[in-house]
Short mmCIF file of C-alpha atoms in Angstrom, two decimals:
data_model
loop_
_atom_site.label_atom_id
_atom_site.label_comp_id
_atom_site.label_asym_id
_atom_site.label_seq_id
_atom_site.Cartn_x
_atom_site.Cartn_y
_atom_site.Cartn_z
CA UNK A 12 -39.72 -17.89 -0.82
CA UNK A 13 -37.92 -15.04 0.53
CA UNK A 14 -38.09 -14.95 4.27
CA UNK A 15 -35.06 -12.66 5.76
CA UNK A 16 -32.42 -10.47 4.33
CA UNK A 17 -30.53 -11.04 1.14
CA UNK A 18 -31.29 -14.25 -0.90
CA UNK A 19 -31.61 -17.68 -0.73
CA UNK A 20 -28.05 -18.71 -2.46
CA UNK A 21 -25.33 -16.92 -4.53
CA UNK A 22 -26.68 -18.30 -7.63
CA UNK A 23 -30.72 -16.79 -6.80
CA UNK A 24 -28.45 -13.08 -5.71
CA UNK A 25 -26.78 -13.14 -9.36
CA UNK A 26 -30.97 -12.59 -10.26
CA UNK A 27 -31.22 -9.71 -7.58
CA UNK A 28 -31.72 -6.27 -9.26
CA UNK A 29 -29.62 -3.99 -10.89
CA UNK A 30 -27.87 -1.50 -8.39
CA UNK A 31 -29.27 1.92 -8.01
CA UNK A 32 -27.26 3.62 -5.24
CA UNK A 33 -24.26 2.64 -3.18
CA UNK A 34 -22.66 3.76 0.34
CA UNK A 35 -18.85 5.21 0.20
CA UNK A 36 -16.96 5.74 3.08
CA UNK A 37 -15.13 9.06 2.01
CA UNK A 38 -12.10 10.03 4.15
CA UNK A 39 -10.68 12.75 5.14
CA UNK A 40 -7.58 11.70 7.78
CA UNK A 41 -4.26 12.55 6.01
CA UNK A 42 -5.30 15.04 4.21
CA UNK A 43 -4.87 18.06 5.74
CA UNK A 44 -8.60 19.68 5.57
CA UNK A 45 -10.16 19.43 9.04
CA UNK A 46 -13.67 17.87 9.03
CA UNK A 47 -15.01 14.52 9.54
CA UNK A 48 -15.14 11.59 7.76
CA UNK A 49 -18.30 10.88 5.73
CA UNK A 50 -20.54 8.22 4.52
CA UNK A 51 -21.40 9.27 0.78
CA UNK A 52 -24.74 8.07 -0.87
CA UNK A 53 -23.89 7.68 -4.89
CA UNK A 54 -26.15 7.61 -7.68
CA UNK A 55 -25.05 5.10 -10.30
CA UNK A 56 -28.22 4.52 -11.85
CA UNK A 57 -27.86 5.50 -15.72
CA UNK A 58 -31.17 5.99 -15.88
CA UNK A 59 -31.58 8.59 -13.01
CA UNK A 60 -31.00 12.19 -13.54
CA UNK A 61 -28.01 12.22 -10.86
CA UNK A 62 -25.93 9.68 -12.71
CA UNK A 63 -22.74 9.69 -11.43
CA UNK A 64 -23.17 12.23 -8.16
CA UNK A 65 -22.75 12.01 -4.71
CA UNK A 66 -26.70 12.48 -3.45
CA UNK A 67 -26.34 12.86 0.12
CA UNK A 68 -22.98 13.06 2.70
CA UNK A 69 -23.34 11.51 6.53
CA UNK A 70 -20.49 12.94 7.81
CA UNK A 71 -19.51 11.45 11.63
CA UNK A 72 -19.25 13.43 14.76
CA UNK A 73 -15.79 13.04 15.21
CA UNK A 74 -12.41 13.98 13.16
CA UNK A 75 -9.34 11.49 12.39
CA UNK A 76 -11.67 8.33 12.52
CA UNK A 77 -10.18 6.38 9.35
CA UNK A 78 -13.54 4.90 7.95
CA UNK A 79 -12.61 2.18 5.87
CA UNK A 80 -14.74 -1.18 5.08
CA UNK A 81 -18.25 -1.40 6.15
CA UNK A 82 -20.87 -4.74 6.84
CA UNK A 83 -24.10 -5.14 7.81
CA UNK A 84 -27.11 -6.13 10.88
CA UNK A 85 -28.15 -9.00 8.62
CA UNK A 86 -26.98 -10.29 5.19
CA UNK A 87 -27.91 -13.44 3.70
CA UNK A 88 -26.48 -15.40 6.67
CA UNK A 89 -29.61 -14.75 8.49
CA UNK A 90 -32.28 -15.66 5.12
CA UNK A 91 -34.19 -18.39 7.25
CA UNK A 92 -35.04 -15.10 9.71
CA UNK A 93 -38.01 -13.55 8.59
CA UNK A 94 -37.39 -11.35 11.86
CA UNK A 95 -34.41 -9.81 10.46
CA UNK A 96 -34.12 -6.99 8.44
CA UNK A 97 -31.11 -5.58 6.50
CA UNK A 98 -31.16 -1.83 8.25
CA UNK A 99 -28.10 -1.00 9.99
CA UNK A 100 -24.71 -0.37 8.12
CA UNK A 101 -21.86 -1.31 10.69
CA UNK A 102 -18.81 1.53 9.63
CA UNK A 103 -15.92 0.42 12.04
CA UNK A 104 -13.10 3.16 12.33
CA UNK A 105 -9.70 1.34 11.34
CA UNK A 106 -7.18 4.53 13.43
CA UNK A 107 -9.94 5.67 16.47
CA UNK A 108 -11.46 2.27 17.00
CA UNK A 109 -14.96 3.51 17.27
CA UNK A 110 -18.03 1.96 15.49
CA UNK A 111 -20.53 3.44 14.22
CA UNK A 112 -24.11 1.93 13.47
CA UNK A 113 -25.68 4.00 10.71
CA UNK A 114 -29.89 3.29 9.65
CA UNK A 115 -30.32 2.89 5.68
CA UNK A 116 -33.52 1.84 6.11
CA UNK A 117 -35.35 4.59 6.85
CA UNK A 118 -34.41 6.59 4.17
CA UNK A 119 -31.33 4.50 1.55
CA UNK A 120 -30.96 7.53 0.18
CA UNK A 121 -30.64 9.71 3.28
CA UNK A 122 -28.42 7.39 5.95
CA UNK A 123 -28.49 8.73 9.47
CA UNK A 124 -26.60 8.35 12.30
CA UNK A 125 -27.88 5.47 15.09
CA UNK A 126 -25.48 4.73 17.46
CA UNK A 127 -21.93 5.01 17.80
CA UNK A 128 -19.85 1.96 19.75
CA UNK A 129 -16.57 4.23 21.66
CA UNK A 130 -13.46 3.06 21.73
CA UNK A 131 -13.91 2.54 25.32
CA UNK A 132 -16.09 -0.42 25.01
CA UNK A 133 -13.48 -2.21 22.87
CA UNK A 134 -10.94 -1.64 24.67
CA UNK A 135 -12.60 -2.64 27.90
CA UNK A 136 -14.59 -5.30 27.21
CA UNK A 137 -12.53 -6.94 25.01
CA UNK A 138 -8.75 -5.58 25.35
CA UNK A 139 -8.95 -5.16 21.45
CA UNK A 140 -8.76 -2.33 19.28
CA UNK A 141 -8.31 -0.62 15.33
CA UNK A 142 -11.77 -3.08 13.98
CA UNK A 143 -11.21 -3.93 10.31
CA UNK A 144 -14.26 -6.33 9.02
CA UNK A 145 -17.59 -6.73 10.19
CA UNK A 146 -19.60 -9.63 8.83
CA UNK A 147 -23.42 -10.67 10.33
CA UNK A 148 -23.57 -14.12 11.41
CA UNK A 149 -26.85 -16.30 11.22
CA UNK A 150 -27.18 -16.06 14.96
CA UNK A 151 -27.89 -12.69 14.50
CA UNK A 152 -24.90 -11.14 16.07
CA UNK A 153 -22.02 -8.92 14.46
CA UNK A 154 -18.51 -9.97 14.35
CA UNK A 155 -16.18 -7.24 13.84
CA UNK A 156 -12.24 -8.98 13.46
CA UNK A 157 -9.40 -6.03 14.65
CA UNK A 158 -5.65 -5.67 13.97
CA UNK A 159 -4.66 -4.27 17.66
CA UNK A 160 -4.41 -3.86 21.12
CA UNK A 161 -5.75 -0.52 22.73
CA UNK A 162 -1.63 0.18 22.68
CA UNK A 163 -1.03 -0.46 19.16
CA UNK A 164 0.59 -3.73 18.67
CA UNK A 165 -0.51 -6.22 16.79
CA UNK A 166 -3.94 -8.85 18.07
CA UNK A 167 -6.03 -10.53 15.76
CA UNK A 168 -9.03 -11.03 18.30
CA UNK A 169 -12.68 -10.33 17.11
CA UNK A 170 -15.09 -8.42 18.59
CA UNK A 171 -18.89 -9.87 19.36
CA UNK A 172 -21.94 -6.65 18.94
CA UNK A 173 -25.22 -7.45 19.98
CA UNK A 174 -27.40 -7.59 16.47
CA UNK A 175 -29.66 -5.29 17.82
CA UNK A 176 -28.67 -3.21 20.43
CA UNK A 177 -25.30 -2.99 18.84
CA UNK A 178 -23.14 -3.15 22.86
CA UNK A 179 -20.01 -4.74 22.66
CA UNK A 180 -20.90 -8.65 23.91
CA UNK A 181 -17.32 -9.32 24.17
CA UNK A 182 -14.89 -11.36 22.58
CA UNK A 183 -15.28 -14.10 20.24
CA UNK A 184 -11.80 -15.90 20.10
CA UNK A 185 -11.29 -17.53 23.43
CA UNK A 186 -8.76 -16.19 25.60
CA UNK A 187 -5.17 -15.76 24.61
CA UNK A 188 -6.64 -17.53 21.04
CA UNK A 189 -5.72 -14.24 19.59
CA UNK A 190 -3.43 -13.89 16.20
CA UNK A 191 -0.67 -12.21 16.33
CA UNK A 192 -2.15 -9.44 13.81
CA UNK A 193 -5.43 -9.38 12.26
CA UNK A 194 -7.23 -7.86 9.31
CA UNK A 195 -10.18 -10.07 7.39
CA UNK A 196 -11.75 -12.95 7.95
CA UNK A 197 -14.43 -15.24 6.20
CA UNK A 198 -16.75 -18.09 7.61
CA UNK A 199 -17.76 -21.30 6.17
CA UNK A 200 -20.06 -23.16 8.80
CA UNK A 201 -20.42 -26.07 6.50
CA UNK A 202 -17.20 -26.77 6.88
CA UNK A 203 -17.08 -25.55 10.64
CA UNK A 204 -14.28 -23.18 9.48
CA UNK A 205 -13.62 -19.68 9.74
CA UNK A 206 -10.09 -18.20 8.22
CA UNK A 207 -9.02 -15.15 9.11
CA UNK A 208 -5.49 -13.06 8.26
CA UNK A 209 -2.83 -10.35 8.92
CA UNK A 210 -1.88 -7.22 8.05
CA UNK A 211 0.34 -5.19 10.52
CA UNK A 212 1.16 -3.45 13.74
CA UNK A 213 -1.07 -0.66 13.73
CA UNK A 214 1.33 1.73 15.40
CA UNK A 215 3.54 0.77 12.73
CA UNK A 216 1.37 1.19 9.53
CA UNK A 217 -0.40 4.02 10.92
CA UNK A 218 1.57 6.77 9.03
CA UNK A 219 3.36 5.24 6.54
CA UNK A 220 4.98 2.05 5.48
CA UNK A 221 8.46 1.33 5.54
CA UNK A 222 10.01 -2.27 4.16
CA UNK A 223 12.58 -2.14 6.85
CA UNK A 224 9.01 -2.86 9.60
CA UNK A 225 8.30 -6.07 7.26
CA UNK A 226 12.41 -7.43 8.05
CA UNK A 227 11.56 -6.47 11.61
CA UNK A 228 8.53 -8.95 11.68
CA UNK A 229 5.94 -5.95 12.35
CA UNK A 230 3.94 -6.99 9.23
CA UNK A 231 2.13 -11.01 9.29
CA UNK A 232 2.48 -13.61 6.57
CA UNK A 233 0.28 -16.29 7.75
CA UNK A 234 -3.16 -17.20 7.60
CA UNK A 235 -5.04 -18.63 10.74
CA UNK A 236 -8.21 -21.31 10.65
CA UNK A 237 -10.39 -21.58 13.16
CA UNK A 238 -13.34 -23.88 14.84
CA UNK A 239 -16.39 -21.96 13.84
CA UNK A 240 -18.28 -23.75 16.95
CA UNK A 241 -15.79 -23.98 19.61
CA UNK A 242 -13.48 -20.44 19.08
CA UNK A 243 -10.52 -22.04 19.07
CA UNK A 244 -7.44 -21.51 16.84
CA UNK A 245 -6.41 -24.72 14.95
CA UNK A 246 -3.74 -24.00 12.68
CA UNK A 247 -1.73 -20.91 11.45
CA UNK A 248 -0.52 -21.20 7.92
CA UNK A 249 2.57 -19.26 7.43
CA UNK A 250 2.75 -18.47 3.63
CA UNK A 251 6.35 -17.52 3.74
CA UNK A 252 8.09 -14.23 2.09
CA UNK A 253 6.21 -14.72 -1.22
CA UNK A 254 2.74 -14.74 1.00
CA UNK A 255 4.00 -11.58 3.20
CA UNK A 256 1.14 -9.43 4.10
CA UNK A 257 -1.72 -11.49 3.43
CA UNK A 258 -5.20 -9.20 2.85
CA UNK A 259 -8.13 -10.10 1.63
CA UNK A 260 -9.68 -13.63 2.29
CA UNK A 261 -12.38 -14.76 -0.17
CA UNK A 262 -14.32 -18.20 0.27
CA UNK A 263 -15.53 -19.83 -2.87
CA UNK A 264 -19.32 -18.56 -2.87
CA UNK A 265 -20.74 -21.78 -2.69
CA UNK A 266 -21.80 -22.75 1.01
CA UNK A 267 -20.44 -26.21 0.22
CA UNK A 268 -16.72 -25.60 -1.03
CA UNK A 269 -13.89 -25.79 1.29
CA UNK A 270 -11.51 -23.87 -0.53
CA UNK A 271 -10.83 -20.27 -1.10
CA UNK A 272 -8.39 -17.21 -2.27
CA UNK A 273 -6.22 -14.87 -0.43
CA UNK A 274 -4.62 -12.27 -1.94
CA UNK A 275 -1.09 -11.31 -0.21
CA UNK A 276 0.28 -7.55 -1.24
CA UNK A 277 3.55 -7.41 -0.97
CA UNK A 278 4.58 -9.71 -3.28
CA UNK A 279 1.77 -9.84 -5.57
CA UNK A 280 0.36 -13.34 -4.67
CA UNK A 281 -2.78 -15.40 -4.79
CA UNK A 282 -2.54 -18.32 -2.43
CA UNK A 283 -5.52 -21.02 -2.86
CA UNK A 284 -6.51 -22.73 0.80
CA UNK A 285 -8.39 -25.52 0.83
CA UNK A 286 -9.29 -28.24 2.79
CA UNK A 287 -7.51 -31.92 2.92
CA UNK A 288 -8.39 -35.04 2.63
CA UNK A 289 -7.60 -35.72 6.35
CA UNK A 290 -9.83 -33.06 7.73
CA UNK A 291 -6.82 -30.14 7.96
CA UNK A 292 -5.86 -27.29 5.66
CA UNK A 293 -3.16 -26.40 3.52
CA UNK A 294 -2.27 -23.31 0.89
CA UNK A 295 -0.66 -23.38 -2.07
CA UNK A 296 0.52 -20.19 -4.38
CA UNK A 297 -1.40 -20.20 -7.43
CA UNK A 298 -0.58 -16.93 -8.96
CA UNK A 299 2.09 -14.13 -8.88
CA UNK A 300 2.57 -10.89 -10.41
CA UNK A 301 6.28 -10.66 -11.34
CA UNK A 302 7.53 -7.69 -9.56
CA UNK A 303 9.24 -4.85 -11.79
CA UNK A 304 12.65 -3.30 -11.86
CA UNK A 305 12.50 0.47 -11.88
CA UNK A 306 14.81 3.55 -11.97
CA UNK A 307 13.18 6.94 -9.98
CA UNK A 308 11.09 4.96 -7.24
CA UNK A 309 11.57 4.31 -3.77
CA UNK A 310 12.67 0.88 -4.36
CA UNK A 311 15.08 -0.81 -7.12
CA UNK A 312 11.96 -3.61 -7.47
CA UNK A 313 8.66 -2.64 -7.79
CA UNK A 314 5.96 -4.79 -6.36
CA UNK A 315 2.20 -5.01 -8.21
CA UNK A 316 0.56 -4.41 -4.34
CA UNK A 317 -2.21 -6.80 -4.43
CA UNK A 318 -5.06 -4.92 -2.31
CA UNK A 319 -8.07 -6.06 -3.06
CA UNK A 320 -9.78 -9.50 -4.18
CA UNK A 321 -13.29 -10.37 -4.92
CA UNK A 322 -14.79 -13.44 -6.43
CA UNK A 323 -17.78 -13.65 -8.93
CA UNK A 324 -21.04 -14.95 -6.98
CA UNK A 325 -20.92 -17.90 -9.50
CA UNK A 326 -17.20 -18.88 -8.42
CA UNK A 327 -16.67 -18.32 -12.07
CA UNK A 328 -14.02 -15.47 -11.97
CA UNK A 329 -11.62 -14.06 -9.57
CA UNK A 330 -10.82 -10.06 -9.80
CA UNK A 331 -7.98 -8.01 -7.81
CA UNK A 332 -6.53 -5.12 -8.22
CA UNK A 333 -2.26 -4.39 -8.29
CA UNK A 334 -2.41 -0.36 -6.38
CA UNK A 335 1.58 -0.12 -7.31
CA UNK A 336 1.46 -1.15 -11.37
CA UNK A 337 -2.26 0.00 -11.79
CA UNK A 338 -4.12 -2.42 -13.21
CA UNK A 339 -7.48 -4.60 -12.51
CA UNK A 340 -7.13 -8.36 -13.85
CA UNK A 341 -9.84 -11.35 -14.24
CA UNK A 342 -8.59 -14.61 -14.03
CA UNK A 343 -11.01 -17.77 -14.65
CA UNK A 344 -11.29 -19.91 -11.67
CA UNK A 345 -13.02 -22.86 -13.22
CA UNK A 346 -9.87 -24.96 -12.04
CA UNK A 347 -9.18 -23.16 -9.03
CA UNK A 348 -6.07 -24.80 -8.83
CA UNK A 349 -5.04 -23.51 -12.32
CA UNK A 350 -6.26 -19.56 -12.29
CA UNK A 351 -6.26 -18.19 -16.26
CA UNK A 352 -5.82 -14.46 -16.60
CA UNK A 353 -8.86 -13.34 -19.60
CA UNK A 354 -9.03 -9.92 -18.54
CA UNK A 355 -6.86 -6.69 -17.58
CA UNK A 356 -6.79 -3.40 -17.91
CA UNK A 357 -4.81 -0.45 -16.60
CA UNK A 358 -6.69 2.61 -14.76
CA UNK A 359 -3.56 4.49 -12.96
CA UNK A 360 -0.70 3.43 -11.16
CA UNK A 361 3.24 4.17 -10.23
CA UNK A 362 4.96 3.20 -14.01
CA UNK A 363 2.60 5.28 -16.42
CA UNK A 364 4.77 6.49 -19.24
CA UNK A 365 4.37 10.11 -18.83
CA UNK A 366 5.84 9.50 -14.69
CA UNK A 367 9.12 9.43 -13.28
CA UNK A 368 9.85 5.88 -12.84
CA UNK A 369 11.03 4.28 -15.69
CA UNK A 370 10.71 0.51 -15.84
CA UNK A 371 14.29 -1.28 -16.84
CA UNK A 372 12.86 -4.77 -16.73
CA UNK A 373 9.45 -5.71 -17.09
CA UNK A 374 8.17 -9.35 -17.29
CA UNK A 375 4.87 -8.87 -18.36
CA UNK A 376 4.36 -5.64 -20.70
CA UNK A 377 6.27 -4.51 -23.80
CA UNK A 378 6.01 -0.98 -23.09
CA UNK A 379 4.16 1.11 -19.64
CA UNK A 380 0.98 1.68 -19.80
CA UNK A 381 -0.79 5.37 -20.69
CA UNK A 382 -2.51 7.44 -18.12
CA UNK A 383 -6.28 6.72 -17.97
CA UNK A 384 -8.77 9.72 -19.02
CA UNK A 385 -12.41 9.20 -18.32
CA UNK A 386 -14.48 11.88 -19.04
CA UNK A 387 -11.91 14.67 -19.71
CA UNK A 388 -9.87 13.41 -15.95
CA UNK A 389 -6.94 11.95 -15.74
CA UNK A 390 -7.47 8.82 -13.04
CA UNK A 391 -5.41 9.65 -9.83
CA UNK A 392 -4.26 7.07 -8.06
CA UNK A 393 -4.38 3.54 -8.90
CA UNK A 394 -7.34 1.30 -8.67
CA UNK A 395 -8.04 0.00 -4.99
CA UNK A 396 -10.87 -1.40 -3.61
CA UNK A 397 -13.12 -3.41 -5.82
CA UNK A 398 -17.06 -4.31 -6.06
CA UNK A 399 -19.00 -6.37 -8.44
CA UNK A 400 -22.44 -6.28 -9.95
CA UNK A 401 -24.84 -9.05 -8.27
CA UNK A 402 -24.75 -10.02 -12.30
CA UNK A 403 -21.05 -10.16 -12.63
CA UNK A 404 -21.16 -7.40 -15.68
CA UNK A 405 -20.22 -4.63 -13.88
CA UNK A 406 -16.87 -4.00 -11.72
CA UNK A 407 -16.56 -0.92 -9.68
CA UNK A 408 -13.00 0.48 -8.26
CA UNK A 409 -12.47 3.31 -6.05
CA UNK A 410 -8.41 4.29 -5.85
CA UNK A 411 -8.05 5.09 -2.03
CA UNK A 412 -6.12 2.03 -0.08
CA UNK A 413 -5.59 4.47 3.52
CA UNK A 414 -5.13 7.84 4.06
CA UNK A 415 -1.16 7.57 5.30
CA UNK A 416 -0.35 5.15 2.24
CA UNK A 417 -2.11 7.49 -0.15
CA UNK A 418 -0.26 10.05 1.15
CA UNK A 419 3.17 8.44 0.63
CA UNK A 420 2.53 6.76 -2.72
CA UNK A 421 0.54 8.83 -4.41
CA UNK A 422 0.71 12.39 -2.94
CA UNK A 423 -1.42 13.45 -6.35
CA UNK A 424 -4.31 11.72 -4.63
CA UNK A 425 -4.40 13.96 -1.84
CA UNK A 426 -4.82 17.10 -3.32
CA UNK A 427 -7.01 15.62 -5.93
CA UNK A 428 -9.18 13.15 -4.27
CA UNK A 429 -10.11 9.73 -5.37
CA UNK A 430 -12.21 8.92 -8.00
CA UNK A 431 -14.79 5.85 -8.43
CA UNK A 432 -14.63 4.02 -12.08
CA UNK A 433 -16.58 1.23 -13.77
CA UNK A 434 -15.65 -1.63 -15.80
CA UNK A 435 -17.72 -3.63 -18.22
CA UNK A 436 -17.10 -7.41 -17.66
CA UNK A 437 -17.44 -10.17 -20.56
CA UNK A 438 -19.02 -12.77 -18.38
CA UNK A 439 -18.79 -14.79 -21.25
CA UNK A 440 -15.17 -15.33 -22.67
CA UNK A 441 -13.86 -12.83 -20.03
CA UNK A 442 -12.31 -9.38 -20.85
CA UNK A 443 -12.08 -5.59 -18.98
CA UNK A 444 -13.43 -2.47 -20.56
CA UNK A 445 -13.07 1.09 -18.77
CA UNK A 446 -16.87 2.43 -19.37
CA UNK A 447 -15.87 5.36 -20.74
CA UNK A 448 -19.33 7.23 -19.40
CA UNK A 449 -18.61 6.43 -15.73
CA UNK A 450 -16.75 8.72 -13.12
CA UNK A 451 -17.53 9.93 -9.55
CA UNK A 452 -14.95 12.31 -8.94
CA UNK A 453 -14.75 13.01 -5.30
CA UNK A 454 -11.99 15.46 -5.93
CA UNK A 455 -14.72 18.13 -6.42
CA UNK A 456 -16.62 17.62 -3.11
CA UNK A 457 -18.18 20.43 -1.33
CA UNK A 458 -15.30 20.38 2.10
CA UNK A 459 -12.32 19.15 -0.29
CA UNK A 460 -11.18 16.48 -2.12
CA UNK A 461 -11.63 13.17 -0.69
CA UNK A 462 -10.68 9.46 -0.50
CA UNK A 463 -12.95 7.09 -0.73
CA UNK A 464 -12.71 3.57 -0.09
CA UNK A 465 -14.89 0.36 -0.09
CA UNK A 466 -18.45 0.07 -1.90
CA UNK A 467 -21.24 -1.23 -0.46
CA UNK A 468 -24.65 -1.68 -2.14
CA UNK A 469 -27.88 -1.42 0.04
CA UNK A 470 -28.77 -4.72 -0.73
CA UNK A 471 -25.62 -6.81 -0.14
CA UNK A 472 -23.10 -8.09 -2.57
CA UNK A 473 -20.28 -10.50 -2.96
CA UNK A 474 -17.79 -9.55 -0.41
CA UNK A 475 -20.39 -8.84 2.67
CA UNK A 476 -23.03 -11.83 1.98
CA UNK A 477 -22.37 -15.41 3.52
CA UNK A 478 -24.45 -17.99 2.55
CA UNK A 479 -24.58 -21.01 5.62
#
């Protein structure tokens, strides 16, 4: 019986119903046209007459914010609630540090403005500052990890909001528990566990990235597990060069597994964590994208730039996406020690053939890829963030990974604007198919083109629901 928000386990939210909108954090830092940020409301219902459009634009009160992921009041965390309700979509700002608390429930298809959390509080309260994730927990509060201090340099505290007056509580880690960066962070209270990782020195990533920062040890490469009940840091996992900025930290589904995927960017590695036999936890690299040698780049090597990672709500498959070489893969996790690439395809990236960089040496591929065109436009960009039908049969990328990277990789994007694509999934045998029907092209909307970043759908999905 369905009591609170969400559903009753990963397997019953594969059943949930075919999306119909989704929320878009559309950016506009970077960019050079001076207006605010935005939440955009898109249609991607095929049967609806606004297929494929942007329906409505929140745009915040501020300029220069950075929105970038989003979570919610309640997910499936809280499903044993019947008090809770999912209403509230938490939109932390990753440059200004404020939050904003925005109401989908009156309207979905009209958000509005309800609070906004100032940098102030964060930086008062809890001496922390640039929030990254939010995730709900089943106590009903919001935990919102961050990547700095209010000067810049590098903490990986968390940040406690009150689930329904949305004030800052405070801070979650206890005190000087904090990382030495932060980004994401996933929770397994089965297993008492929650893992969280590292990006970089915000005043060092802010505009730009240069590899000489990673040499100076302004970028992490470890991952950090902590006692979900007591706060306390237990062990930090350094994953070494090949594990150098580690992202996106994905659980297996299951509330009962005690293992999990990170994917690390700079590299182009997948490290599995899991638990040991004596209680601990160790990592172990379990895939890597062979970096490529180029001519007419910025580097002599080119790296695939794992940014994104999201795992099937049956723990079947495991997507990400490479933002340097431009393509999506599916790998089959059934032996999640022994990932099996059955699916790939290429939307965009830095080594198309009709670019400047010419590959020399190339692992993988015979020949580089062509430019994708979906509905007469070529894809600008390369495929970024990632989101996945409740299903599994349909995998959505937008091509924005932050406005001052954008800017420096792929300058195209900026005058352009991103672009949101679908892919259909064979759930079955695997395999990746551009739907050649599909494209939002936020390039043509109404204050300039735009980047947007993650997708969120109004009734949860597999990288903001934790099942406890």
């Amino acid at each position: 019986i369905g009591c609170g928000p969400g559903y009753k386990s990963p397997l019953d939210a594969m059943k949930g119903p075919r999306e119909e909108i989704v929320y878009v954090p559309c950016i506009y830092r970077n960019t050079n046209i001076e207006k605010p940020d935005y939440l955009a409301t898109v249609d991607v219902d095929p049967k609806s007459a606004n297929y494929c459009k942007v329906i409505h634009r929140l745009p915040m009160p501020n300029l220069k914010d950075e929105l970038h992921h989003s979570g919610w009041n309640s997910c499936s965390s809280c499903f044993g609630d019947p008090s809770k309700t999912r209403n509230r979509l938490i939109l932390p700002s990753l440059i200004s540090s404020r939050i904003y608390v925005v109401d989908v429930g009156t309207d979905p298809r009209a958000p509005r403005l309800h609070k906004v959390v100032e940098p102030s509080e964060l930086f008062w309260k809890c001496g922390l500052a640039n929030p990254h994730t939010s995730h709900c927990l089943g106590s009903g509060q919001i935990m919102i990890s961050t990547m700095g201090d209010p000067y810049g340099n590098g903490n990986g505290g968390f940040v406690l909001l009150d689930g329904e007056t949305f004030e800052v509580i405070g801070n979650w880690e206890l005190p000087g528990e904090a990382a030495p960066f932060g980004y994401d962070f996933w929770y397994q209270p089965r297993h008492n566990v929650m893992i969280s990782t590292e990006w970089g020195a915000p005043k060092v990533l802010a505009n730009g990235f240069n590899p000489n920062d990673v040499k100076a040890g302004h970028y992490g490469q470890s991952i950090h597990v902590w006692d979900w009940t007591t706060h306390k840091r237990l062990q930090s996992l350094d994953l070494g060069v090949a594990g150098a900025i580690p992202l996106e930290v994905r659980f297996l589904h299951n509330p009962d597994a005690a293992e999990g995927f990170v994917g690390c960017a700079l590299n182009g590695t997948v490290f599995r964590f899991y638990k040991t036999q004596k209680g601990d936890w160790a990592t172990e690299k379990v895939i890597g994208v062979p970096s490529k040698k180029v001519e007419g780049w910025i580097l002599p090597e080119m790296p695939s730039l794992i940014t994104d990672i999201l795992i099937s709500l049956d723990d079947r498959f495991l997507y990400f996406s490479n933002w340097l070489h431009g393509d999506i893969r599916q790998y089959d996790i059934t032996d999640t020690r022994n990932p099996r690439l059955v699916g790939q395809v290429f939307l965009g990236g830095s080594i198309l053939n009709d670019g400047l960089v010419k590959v020399t040496e190339d692992q993988e591929l015979d020949g580089q890829p062509s430019p994708c065109i979906i509905k007469g436009k070529r894809v600008p960009g390369s495929p970024q963030m990632l989101q996945l039908s409740l299903d599994g049969k349909r995998l959505y990328s937008t091509t924005s990974l932050y406005s001052a990277w954008d800017k420096q990789f792929y300058p195209d994007l900026i005058k352009e604007g991103s672009v949101m694509t679908q892919i259909d999934v064979d759930t079955v045998k695997g395999g990746l198919r551009v739907n050649p029907d599909f494209l939002v092209d936020f390039g043509r909307e109404p204050d300039g083109p735009a980047l947007a970043h993650e997708v969120r759908y109004p009734g949860g999905d597999c990288t903001s629901d934790i099942w406890i």
